XYZ file of C-alpha atoms in Angstrom:
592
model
C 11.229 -142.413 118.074
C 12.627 -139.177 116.562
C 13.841 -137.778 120.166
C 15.297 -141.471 120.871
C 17.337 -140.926 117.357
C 18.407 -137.677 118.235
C 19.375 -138.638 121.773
C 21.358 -141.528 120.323
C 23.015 -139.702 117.443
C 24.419 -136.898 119.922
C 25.874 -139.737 122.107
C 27.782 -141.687 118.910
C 29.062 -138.101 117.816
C 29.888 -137.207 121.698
C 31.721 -140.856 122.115
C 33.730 -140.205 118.952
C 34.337 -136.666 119.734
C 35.991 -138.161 123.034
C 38.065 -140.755 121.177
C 40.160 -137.893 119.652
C 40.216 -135.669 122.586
C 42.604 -134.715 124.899
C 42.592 -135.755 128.065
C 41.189 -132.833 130.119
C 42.600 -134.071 133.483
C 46.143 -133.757 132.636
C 47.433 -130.673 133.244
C 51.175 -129.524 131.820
C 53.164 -126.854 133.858
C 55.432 -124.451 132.153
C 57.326 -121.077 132.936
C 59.523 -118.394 131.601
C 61.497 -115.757 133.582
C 60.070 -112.748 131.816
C 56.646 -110.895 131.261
C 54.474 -111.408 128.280
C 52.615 -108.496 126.179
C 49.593 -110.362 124.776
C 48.856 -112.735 121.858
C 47.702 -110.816 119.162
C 50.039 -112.017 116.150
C 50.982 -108.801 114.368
C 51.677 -106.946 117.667
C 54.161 -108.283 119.795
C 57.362 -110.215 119.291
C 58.586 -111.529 122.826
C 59.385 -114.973 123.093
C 57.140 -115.172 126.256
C 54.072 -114.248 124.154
C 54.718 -116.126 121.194
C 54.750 -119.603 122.733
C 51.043 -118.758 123.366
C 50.543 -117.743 119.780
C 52.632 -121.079 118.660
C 49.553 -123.300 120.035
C 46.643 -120.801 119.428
C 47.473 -120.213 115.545
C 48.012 -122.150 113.460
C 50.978 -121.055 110.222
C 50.969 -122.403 106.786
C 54.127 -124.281 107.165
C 55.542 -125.926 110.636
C 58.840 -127.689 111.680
C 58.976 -131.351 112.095
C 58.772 -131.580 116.079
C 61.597 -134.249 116.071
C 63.996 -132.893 113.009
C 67.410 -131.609 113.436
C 68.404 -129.955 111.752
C 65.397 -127.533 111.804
C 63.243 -129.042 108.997
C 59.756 -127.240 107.537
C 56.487 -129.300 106.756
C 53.153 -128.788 106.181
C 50.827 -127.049 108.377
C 47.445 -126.314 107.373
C 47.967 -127.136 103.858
C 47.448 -129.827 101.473
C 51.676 -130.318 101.067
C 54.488 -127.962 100.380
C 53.852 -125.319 98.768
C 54.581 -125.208 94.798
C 57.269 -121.821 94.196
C 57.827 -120.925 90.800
C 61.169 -121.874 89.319
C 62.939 -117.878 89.902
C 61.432 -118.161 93.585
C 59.245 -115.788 93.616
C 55.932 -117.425 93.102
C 54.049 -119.420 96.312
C 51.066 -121.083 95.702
C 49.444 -122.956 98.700
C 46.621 -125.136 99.037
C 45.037 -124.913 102.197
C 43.244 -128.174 103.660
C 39.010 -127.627 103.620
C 37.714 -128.326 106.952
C 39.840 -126.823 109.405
C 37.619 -124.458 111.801
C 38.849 -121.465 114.163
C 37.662 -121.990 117.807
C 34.311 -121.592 118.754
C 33.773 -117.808 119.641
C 30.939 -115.201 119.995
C 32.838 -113.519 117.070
C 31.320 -115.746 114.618
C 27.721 -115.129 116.310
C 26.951 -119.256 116.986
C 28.247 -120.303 113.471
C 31.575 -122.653 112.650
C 33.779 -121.054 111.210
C 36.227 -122.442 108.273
C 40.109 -121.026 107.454
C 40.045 -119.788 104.084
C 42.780 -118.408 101.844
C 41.506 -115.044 102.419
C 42.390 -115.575 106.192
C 46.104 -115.402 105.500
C 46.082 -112.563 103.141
C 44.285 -110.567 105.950
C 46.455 -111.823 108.481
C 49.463 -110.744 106.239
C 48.300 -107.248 105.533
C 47.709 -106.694 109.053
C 51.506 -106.402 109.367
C 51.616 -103.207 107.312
C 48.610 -101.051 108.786
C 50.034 -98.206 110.344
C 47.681 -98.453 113.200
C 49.271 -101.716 114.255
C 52.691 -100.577 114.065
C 53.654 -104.618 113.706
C 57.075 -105.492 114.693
C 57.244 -107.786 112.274
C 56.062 -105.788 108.965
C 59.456 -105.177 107.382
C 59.288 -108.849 106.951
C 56.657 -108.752 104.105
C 56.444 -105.214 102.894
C 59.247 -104.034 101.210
C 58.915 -107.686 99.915
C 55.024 -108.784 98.549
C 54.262 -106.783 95.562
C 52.213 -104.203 96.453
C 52.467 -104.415 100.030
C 53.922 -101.134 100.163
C 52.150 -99.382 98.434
C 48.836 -100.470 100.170
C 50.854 -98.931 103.500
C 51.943 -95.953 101.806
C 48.466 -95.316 100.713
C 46.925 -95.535 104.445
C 49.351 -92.992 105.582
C 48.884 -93.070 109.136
C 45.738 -93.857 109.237
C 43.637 -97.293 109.076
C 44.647 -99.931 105.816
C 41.917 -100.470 103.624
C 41.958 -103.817 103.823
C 39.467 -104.562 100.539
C 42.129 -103.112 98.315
C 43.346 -105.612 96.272
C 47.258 -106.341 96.369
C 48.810 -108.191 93.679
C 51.294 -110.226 95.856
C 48.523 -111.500 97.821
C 45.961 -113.158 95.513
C 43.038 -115.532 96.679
C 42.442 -117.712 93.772
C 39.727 -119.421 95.232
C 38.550 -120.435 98.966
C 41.204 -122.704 99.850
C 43.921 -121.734 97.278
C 46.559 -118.451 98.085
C 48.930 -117.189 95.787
C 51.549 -115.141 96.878
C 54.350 -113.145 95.237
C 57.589 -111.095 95.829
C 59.750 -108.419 94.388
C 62.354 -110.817 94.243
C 63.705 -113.945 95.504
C 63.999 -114.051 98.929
C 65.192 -117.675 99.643
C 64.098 -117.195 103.721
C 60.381 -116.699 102.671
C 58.900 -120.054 103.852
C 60.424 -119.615 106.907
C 59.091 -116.179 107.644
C 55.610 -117.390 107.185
C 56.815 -120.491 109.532
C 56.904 -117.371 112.186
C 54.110 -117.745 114.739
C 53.717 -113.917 114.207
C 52.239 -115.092 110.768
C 49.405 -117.791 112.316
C 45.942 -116.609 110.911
C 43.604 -114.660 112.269
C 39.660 -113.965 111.279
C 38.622 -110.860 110.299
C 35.645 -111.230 112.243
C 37.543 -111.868 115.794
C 39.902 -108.395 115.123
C 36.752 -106.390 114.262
C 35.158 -107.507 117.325
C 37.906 -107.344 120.105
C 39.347 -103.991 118.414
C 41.816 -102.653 120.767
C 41.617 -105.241 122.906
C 42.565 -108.466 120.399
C 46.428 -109.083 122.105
C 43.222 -110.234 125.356
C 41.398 -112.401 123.048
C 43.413 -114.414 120.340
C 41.116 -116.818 118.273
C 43.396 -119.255 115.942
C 42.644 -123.064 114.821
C 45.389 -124.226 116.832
C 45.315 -126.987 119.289
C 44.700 -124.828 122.843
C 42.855 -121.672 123.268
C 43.194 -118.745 126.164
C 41.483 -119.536 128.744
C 42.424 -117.296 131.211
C 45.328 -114.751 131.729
C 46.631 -112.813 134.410
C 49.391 -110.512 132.889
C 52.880 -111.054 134.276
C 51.928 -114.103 136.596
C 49.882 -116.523 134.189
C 47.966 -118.265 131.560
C 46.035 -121.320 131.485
C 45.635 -123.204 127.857
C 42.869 -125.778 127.522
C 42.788 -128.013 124.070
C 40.465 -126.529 121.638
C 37.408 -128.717 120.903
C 37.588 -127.401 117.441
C 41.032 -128.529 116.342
C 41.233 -130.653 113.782
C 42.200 -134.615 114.324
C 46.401 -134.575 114.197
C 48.074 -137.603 114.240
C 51.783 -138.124 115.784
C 53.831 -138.838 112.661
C 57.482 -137.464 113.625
C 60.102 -139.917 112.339
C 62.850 -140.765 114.648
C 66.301 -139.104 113.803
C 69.745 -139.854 115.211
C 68.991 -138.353 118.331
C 68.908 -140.827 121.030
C 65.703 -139.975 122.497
C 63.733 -139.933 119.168
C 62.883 -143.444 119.423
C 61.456 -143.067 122.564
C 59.599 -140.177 122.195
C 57.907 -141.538 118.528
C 57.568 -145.480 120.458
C 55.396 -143.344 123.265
C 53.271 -141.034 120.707
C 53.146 -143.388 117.558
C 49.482 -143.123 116.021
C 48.312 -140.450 118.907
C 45.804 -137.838 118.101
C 47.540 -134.524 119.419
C 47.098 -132.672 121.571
C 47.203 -134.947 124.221
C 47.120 -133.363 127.430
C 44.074 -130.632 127.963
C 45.422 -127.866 129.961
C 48.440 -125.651 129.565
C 49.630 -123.576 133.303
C 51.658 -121.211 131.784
C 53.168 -119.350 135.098
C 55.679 -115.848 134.499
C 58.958 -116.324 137.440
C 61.138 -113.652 137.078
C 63.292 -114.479 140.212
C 65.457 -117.425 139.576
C 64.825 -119.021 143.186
C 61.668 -119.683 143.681
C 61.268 -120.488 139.806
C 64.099 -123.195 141.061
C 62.196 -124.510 144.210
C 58.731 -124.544 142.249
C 60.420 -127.159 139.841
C 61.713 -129.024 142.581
C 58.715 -129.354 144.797
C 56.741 -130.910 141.136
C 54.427 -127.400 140.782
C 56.374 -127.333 137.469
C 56.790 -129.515 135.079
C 59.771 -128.337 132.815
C 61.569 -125.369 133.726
C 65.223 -123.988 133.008
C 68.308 -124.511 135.234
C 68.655 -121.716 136.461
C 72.055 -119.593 136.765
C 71.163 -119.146 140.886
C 71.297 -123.036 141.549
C 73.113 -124.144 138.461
C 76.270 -125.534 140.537
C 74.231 -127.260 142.969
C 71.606 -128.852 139.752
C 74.786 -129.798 137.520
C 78.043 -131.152 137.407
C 80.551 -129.497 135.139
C 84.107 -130.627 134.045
C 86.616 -127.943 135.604
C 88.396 -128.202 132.591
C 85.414 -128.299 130.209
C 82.748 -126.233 131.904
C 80.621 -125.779 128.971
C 80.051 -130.060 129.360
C 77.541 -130.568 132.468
C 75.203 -133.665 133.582
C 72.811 -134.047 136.650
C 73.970 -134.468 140.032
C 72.876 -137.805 141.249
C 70.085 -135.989 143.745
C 68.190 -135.116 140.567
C 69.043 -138.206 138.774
C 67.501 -140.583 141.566
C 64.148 -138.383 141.126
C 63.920 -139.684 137.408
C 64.533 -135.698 136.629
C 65.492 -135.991 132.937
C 68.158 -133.220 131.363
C 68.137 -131.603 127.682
C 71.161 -129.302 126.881
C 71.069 -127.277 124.123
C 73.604 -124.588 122.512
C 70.762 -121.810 121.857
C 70.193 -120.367 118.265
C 70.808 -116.642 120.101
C 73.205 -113.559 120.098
C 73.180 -111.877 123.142
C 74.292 -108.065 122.697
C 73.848 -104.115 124.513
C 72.810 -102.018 121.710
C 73.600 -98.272 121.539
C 71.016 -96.157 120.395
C 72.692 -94.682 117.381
C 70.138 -92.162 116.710
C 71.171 -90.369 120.481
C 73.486 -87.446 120.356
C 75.500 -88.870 123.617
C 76.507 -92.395 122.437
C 75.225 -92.719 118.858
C 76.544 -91.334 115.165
C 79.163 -91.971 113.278
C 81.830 -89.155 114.643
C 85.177 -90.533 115.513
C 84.439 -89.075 119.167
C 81.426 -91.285 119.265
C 82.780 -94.102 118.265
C 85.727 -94.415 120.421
C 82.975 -93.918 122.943
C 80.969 -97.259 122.196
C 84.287 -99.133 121.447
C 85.952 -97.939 124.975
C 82.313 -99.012 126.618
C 82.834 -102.312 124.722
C 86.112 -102.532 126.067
C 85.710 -102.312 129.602
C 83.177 -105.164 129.863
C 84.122 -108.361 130.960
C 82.711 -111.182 128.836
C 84.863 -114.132 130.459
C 84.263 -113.419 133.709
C 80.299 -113.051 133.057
C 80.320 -116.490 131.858
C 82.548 -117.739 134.625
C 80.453 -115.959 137.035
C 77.001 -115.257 136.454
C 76.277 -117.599 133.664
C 78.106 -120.438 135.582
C 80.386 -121.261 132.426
C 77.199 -122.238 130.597
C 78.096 -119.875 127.498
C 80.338 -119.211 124.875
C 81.634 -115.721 123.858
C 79.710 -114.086 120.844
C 82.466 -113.455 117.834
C 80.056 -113.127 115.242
C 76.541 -111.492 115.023
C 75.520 -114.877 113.343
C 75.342 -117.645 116.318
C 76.954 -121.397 116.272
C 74.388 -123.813 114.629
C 73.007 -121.188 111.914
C 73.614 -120.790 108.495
C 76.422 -118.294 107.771
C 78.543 -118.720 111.026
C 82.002 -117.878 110.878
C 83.511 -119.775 113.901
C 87.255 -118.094 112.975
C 85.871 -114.275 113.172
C 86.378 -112.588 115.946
C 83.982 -108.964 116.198
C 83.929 -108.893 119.972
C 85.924 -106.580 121.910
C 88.908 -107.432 123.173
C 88.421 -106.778 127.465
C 91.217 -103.785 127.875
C 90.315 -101.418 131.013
C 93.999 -99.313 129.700
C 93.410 -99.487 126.657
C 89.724 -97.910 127.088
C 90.907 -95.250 128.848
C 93.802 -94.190 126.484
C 91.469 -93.861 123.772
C 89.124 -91.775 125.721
C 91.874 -89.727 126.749
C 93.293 -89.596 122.795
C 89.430 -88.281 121.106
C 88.921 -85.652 123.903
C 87.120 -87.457 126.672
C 89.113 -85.141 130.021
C 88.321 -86.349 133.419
C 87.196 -83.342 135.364
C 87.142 -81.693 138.975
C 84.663 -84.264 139.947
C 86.807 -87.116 138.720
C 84.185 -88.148 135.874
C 85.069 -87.644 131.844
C 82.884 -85.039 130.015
C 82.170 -85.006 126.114
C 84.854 -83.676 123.497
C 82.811 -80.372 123.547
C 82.886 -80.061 127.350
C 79.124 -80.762 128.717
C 78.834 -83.444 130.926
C 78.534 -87.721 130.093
C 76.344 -89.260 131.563
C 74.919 -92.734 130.320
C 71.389 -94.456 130.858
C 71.090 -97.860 130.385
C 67.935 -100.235 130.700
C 67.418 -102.897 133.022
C 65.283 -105.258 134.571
C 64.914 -105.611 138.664
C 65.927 -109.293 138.859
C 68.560 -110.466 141.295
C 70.365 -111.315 137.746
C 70.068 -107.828 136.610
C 71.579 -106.599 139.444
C 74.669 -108.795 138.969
C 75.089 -107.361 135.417
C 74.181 -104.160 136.508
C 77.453 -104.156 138.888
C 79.672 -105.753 136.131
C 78.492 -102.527 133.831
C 78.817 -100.176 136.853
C 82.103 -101.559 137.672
C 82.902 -101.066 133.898
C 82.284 -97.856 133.324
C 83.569 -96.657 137.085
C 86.831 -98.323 135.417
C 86.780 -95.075 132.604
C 85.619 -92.297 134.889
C 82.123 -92.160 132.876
C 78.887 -91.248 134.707
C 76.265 -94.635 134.536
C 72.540 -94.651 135.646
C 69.713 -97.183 135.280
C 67.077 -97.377 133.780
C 64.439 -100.024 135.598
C 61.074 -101.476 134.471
C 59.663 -104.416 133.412
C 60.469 -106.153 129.960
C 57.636 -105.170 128.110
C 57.827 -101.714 128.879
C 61.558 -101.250 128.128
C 60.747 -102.923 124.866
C 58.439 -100.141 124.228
C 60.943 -97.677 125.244
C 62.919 -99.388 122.658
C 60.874 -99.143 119.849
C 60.360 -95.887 120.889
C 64.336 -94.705 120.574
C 63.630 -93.442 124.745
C 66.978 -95.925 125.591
C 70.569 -95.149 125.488
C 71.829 -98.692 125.784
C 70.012 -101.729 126.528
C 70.684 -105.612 127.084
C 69.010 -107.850 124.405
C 69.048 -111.368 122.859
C 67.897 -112.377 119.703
C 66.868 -115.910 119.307
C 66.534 -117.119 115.840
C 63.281 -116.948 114.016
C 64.390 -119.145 111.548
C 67.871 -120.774 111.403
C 69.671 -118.749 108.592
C 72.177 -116.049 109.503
C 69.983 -113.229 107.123
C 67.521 -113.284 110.412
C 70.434 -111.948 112.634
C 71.892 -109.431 109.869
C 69.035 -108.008 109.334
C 69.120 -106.587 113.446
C 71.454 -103.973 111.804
C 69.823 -103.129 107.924
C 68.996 -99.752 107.867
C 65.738 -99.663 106.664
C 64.598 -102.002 109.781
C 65.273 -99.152 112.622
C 62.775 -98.773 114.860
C 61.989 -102.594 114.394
C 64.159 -105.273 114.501
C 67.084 -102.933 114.318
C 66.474 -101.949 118.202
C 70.209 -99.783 117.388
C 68.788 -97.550 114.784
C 72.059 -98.498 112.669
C 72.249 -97.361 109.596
C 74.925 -97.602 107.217
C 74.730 -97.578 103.381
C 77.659 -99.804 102.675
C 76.534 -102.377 105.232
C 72.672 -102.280 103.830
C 74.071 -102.580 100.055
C 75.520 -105.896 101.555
C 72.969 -107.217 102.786
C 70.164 -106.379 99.882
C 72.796 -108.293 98.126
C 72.954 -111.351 100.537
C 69.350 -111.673 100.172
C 69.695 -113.023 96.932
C 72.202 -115.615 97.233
C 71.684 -119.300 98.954
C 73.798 -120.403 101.610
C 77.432 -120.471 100.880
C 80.841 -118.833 100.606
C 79.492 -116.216 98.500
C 77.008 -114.921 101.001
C 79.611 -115.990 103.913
C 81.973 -113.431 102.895
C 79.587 -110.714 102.490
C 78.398 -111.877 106.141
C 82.154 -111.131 106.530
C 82.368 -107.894 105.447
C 79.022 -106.327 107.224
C 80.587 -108.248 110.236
C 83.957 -105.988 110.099
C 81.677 -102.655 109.249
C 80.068 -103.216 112.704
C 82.965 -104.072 114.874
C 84.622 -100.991 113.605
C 81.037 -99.116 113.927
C 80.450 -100.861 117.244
C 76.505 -100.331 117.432
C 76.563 -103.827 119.839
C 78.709 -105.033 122.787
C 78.822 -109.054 121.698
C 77.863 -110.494 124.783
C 77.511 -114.630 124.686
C 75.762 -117.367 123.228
C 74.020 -119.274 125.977
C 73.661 -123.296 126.856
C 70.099 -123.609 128.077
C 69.689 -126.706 130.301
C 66.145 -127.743 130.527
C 64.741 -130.481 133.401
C 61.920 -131.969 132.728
C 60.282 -134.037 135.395
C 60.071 -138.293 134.768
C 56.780 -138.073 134.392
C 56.537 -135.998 131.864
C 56.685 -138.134 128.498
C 57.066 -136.605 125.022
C 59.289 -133.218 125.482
C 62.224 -132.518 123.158
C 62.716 -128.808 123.205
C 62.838 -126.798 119.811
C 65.311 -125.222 118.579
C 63.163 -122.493 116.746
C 59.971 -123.369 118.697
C 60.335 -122.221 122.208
C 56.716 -124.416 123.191
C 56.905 -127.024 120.314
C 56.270 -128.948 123.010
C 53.398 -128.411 124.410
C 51.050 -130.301 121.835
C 52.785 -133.281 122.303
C 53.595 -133.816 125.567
C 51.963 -136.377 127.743
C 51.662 -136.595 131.388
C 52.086 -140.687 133.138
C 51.996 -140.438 137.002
């Protein structure tokens, strides 16, 4: 009788288990263009990695999958969070009876989130050990933060010491304060670079955690072969979430929350997660249905799309792809595109007149309308401003990027000192030689920029060699200072223009400020931005750092791209993110 009650127990708890779980047969295919560096929160920053740490981890606060604009919510906590009335105060509540995934970390036990999860997760940021990308977010900025750093030195944090900014109240209750107000705090911890770890999983894995990420999100790792794939499968411990988007104006709102209404999430059970760094066969995989959702690609953009001669930033399907039920999502992207010089290098960086002239002739000879013509199929607009169309602080009337002026270039090279010599290239003012390294991938794309840059800087009589290697390992170069120049974008964080002016604060070289730029009247600008709220107050201080860096010229302003996504008919559910890159992937639904 007792065995029969067991027996029958396990099946009611297995039957209801299965009435909230996703379906394991479905399988959703994915890809991006460009290697991934692992999934441990506080150590990378790549877009490519953090779509795994978006469904692994779980944040405090989330966006609304259907809001536009971007629009925060709840996460793991019992409501928004309560801030005290000079902003500086956050108190959260954090929801009992969430559970990390099952893992021989927590020796055959489950596992709760706590309060004390995010305050470890947090502090993580600002060991020295780590060497986060991400720590100038929160430590010049939670009280005590810094000093907790400053006492580890370069060694391991003590991460017992108490920090005032971070204060567990109780198990489910954090408390966190600031310096100051800093009125883009919710949306840093909205980062998937803040999801929460356990103590217990880092301890374990060690050096080896960006292998084996443990969150209470909706998919763990299952398997991952660096720079070719991963493979998600729903977690058994995440928590029952229910669809509850509301439908906006967009169009396809109503179908998307009509097809997930009342659905437990996630709802398919396994994630392919493939890296395609060549643009054609990414392109043929998506048309043969191995993919699900990809990107148009700029290699078979004119024979995927239609554009308006007149209008090329406007496109639709061809009918080919429209007969297949192939469905098309255009989006501006939250981005700035930009070559960075490093500033700290005697050749190209400093703030000499010589130098300067330099980067601004560089800037000069690069040719941003025919790049978007050509290679990015006129899906782009020019960058003007370091703050991007569609976030806070954008100032559509500035223009920062250089004007395109092969003469011109020349006759200030000429003017600061720059002589062509026997060998028909320019040397430096002082007479050694110029010669200029710049990073790049090995993509048949990066070979067509690399000829637009050789081209440019054959048009001055300067001396250009590449740099190759993968994009992990020229990021590390980067952090590094190792690279003279190198092509980036920046994709926003979080949709307020303080995320793309801090790329040139001072005190964030060697971080987010890949340049090493550092200028006091441009950083006394921006510590005072980060008090103000959106409007023209802060917009003219955006302004003013704006016309410090086009006369600086750190950058080249490259474009703001249009991404077009396909998604297959099948696939029901997607709307892409505009801060999310793989938003997505929890609610999407597969119907063959």
């Amino acid at each position: 009788m007792k065995t029969k009650h067991i027996l029958l127990g396990s099946l009611v708890a297995m039957a209801l288990q299965g009435l909230h779980a996703a379906d394991m047969s479905k399988v959703y295919r994915t890809v991006v263009n460009y290697t991934e560096s692992g999934f441990d929160p506080a150590k990378v920053s790549d877009e490519a990695s953090s779509r795994v740490l978006e469904n692994v981890f779980d944040t405090l606060v989330t966006y609304d999958y259907l809001a536009r604009p971007s629009k925060l919510v709840p996460n793991v906590t019992d409501g928004m969070p309560t801030i005290s009335a000079d902003g500086t105060v956050y108190t959260f509540k954090i929801k009992p009876g969430i559970f990390f995934s099952d893992d021989p970390a927590f020796g055959g036990k489950k596992r709760e989130l706590t309060a004390a999860d995010f305050a470890y997760s947090i502090k993580r940021h600002v060991d020295p050990t780590i060497n986060s990308p991400w720590g100038f977010l929160v430590q010049d900025h939670v009280k005590g933060l810094a000093e907790l750093a400053k006492a580890a030195g370069k060694g391991k944090l003590n991460y017992d010491t108490a920090v005032e900014g971070l204060k567990v109240v109780d198990k489910y209750t954090l408390e966190i304060t600031l310096d100051e107000t800093n009125r883009n705090f919710l949306y840093i911890l909205a980062m998937p670079s803040f999801g929460a770890v356990a103590r217990e999983a880092i301890e374990t894995y060690k050096d080896n955690t960006n292998a084996h990420p443990v969150g209470t999100g909706p998919f763990v790792l299952k398997e991952w072969k660096p720079g070719n794939k991963m493979v998600l499968e729903a977690s058994p411990s995440f928590r029952k979430v229910v669809f509850d988007s509301v439908a906006g104006k967009d169009p396809m709102d109503a179908a998307i929350v009509k097809a997930l209404k009342g659905k437990t999430l996630p709802l398919v059970g396994r994630i392919e997660y493939y890296v395609m760094e060549e643009e054609q066969p990414l392109w043929l995989s998506f048309a043969s249905k191995q993919l699900d959702q990809a990107m148009v690609s700029q290699a078979v953009m004119s024979k995927v799309l239609v554009m308006d001669p007149k209008k090329p930033t406007e496109a639709h399907l061809a009918d080919e792809w429209v007969k297949q039920g192939i469905q098309l999502q255009r989006s501006p992207l939250l981005e700035t595109i930009f070559d960075y010089f490093n500033m700290d290098d005697p050749v190209v960086g400093g703030d000499s007149k010589e130098n300067v002239a330099l980067r601004r002739a560089i800037a000069m000879s690069f040719p941003v309308n025919e790049t978007i013509a050509t290679i990015r199929r006129g899906q782009a607009v020019p960058a003007n401003y370091i703050i991007p169309p569609g976030v806070a602080g954008h100032n559509p009337n500035f223009r920062a990027g250089a004007k395109y002026d092969i003469a011109a270039a020349n006759a200030l090279l000429d003017r600061f000192g720059f002589k062509v010599g026997a060998d028909g290239y320019r040397t430096r003012p002082n007479g050694q030689p110029l010669v200029i390294t710049q990073g790049t991938g090995t993509s048949a794309v990066d070979k067509q920029w690399n000829e637009y840059w050789q081209k440019g800087f054959d048009s001055l009589k300067i001396k250009l060699n590449f740099q190759y290697g993968k994009w992990n390992e020229l990021n590390k170069a980067s952090h590094e200072g190792k690279l003279q120049m190198w092509g980036m974008s920046w994709t926003a964080d979080y949709p307020d223009g303080d995320n793309f002016m801090q790329l040139l604060y001072g005190k964030n070289s060697g971080d987010a400020n890949s340049a090493n730029f550092k200028n006091a009247e441009y950083d006394r600008l921006y510590e005072a931005s980060r008090k103000l709220a959106d409007g023209p107050q802060r917009n003219a201080l955006f302004d003013q750092m704006n016309k410090i860096v086009m006369a600086q010229q750190p950058w080249v302003l490259r474009d703001v791209r249009i991404r077009n996504h396909v998604i297959q008919g099948y696939v029901k559910g997607y709307k892409h993110h505009p801060i999310l890159a793989a938003a997505a992937w929890r609610y999407v639904d597969i119907q063959k």
